[in-house]
Coordinates of C-alpha atoms and ligand atoms in Angstrom, one line a residue:
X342 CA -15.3 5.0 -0.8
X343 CA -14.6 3.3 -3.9
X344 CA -16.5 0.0 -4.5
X345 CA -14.2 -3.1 -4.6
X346 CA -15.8 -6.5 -5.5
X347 CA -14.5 -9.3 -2.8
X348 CA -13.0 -11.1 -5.7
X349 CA -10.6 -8.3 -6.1
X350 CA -10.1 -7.7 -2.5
X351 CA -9.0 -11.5 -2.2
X352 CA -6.9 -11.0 -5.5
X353 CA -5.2 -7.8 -4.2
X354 CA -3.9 -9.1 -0.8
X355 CA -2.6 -12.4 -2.6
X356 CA -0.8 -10.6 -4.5
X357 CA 0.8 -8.4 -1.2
X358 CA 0.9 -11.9 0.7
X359 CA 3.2 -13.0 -2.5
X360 CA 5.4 -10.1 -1.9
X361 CA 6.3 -10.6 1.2
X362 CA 8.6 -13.2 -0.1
X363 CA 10.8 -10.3 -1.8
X364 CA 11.3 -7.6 0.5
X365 CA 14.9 -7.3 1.3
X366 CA 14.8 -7.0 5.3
X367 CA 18.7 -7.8 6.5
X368 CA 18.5 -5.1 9.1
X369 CA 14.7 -4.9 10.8
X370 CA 13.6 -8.4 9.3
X371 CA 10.3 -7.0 9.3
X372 CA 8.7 -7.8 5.6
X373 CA 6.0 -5.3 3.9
X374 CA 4.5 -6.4 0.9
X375 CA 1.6 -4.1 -0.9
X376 CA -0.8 -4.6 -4.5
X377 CA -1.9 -1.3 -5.6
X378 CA -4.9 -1.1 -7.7
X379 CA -5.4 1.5 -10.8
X380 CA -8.4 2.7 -11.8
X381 CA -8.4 0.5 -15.0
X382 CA -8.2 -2.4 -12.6
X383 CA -4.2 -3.1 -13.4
X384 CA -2.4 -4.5 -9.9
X385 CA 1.2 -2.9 -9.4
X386 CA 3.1 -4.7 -6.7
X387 CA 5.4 -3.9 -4.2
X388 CA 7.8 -4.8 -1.0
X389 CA 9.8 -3.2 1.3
X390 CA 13.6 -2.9 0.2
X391 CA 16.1 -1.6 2.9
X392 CA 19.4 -0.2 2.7
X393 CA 23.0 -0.8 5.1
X394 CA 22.8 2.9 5.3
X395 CA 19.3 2.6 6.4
X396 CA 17.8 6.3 5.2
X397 CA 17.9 5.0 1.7
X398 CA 15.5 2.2 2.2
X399 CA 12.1 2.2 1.2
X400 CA 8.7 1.2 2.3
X401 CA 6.3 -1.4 0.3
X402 CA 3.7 0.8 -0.8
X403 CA 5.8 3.6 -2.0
X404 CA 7.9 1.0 -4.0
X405 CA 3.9 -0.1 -5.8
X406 CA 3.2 3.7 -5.7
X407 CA 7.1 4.7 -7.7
X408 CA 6.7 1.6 -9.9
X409 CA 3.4 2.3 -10.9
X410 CA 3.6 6.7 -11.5
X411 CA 6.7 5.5 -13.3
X412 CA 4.8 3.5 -15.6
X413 CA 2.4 6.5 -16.0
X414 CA -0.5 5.8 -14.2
X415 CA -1.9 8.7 -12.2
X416 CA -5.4 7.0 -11.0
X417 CA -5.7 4.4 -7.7
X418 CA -8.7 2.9 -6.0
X419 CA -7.2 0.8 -3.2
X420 CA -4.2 -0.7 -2.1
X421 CA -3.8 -3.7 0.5
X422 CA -1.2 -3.8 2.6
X423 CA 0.6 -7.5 5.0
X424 CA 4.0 -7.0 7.4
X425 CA 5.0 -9.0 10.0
X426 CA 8.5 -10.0 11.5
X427 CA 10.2 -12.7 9.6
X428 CA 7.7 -12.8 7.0
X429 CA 5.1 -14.2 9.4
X430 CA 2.1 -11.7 9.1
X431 CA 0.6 -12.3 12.8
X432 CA -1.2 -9.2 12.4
X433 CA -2.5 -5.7 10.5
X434 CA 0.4 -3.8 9.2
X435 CA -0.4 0.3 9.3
X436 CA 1.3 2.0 6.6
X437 CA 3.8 4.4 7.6
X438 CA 2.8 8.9 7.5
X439 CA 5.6 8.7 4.7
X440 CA 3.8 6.5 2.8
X441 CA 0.2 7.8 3.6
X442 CA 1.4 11.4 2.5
X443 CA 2.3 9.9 -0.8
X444 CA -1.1 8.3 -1.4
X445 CA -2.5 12.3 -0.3
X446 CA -0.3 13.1 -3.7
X447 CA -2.1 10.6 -6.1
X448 CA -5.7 9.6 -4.4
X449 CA -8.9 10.8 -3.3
X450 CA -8.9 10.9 0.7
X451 CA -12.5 9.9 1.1
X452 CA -12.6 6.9 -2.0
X453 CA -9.0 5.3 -1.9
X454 CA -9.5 1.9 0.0
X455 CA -6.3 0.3 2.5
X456 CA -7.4 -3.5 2.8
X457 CA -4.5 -3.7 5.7
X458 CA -4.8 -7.5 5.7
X459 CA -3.6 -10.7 8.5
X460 CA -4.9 -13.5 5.1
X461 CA -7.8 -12.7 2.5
X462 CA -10.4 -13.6 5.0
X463 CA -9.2 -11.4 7.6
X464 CA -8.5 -7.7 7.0
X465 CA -9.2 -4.0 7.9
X466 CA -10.8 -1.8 5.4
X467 CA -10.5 2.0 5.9
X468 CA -10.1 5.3 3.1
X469 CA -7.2 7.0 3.2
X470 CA -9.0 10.1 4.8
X471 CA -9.2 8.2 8.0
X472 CA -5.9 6.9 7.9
X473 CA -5.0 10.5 7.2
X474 CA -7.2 13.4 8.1
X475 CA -7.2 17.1 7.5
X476 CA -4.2 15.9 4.7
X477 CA -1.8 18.3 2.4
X478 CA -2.5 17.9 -0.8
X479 CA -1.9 19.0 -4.3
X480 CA -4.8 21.6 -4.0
X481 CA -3.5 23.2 -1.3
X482 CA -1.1 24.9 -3.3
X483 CA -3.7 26.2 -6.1
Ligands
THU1979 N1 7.6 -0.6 6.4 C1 6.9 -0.7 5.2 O1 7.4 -1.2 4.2 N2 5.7 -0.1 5.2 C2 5.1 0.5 6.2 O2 4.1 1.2 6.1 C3 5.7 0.3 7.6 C4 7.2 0.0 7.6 C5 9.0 -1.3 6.4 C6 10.1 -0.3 6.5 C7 11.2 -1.2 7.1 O3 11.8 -1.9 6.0 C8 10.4 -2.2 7.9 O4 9.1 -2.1 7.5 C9 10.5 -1.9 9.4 O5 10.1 -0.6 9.7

């Protein structure tokens, strides 16, 4: 598991917690808001952004993942992750397979950190091997 200093940790779910104020929730009113962190310690953020048509919508962390890749970063070490209904987060917010299967594409299982945060005092920290064992990846394919 990657080693993230507490400072970081703190800085990375104040920056999901600040997210949660733009996710665009008119149909589950459920907001996700996510801070990815890059190897060379840059934060992408991200919130959930749903659609009328409601297949088109997307979660919080793959919106951080898609801005970030498009930017060209390829490297992560930990992402933090808030939800809650009305904005309210009341308590920790599991990301979705969808979204865990994306992080198989771009991480390694047994270092990427989740901080899946209620406030920066209070939050879960688990690798993304946990959150998603025996994984596809990229290698399988080799
Ligand atoms: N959602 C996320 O953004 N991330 C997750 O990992 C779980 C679910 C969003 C999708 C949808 O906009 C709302 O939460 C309710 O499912």
């Amino acid at each position: 598991m990657y080693i993230i200093t507490d400072e970081m940790k703190k800085q990375l779910i104040g920056e999901a917690i600040k997210m949660l104020a733009r996710s665009y929730i008119p149909y589950s009113h459920f907001a996700v808001g996510a801070a990815l962190l890059t190897k060379d310690d840059k934060i992408y953020t991200g919130c959930n952004i749903e659609n009328a048509a409601l297949t088109p919508g997307n979660c919080a962390e793959r919106t951080a993942f898609f801005k970030a890749i498009s930017e060209g970063e390829r490297e992560f070490k930990a992402i933090a992750i808030v939800g809650g209904k009305d904005r309210e987060v009341t308590d920790y917010c599991s990301p979705c397979g969808v979204c865990r299967q994306v992080m198989r594409e771009f991480c390694v299982p047994s270092e990427f950190v989740l901080l899946l945060a209620k406030n920066v005092d209070d939050y879960k920290e688990v690798t993304l091997e946990e959150m998603l064992p025996m994984g596809f990846g990229p290698e399988n394919l080799c």
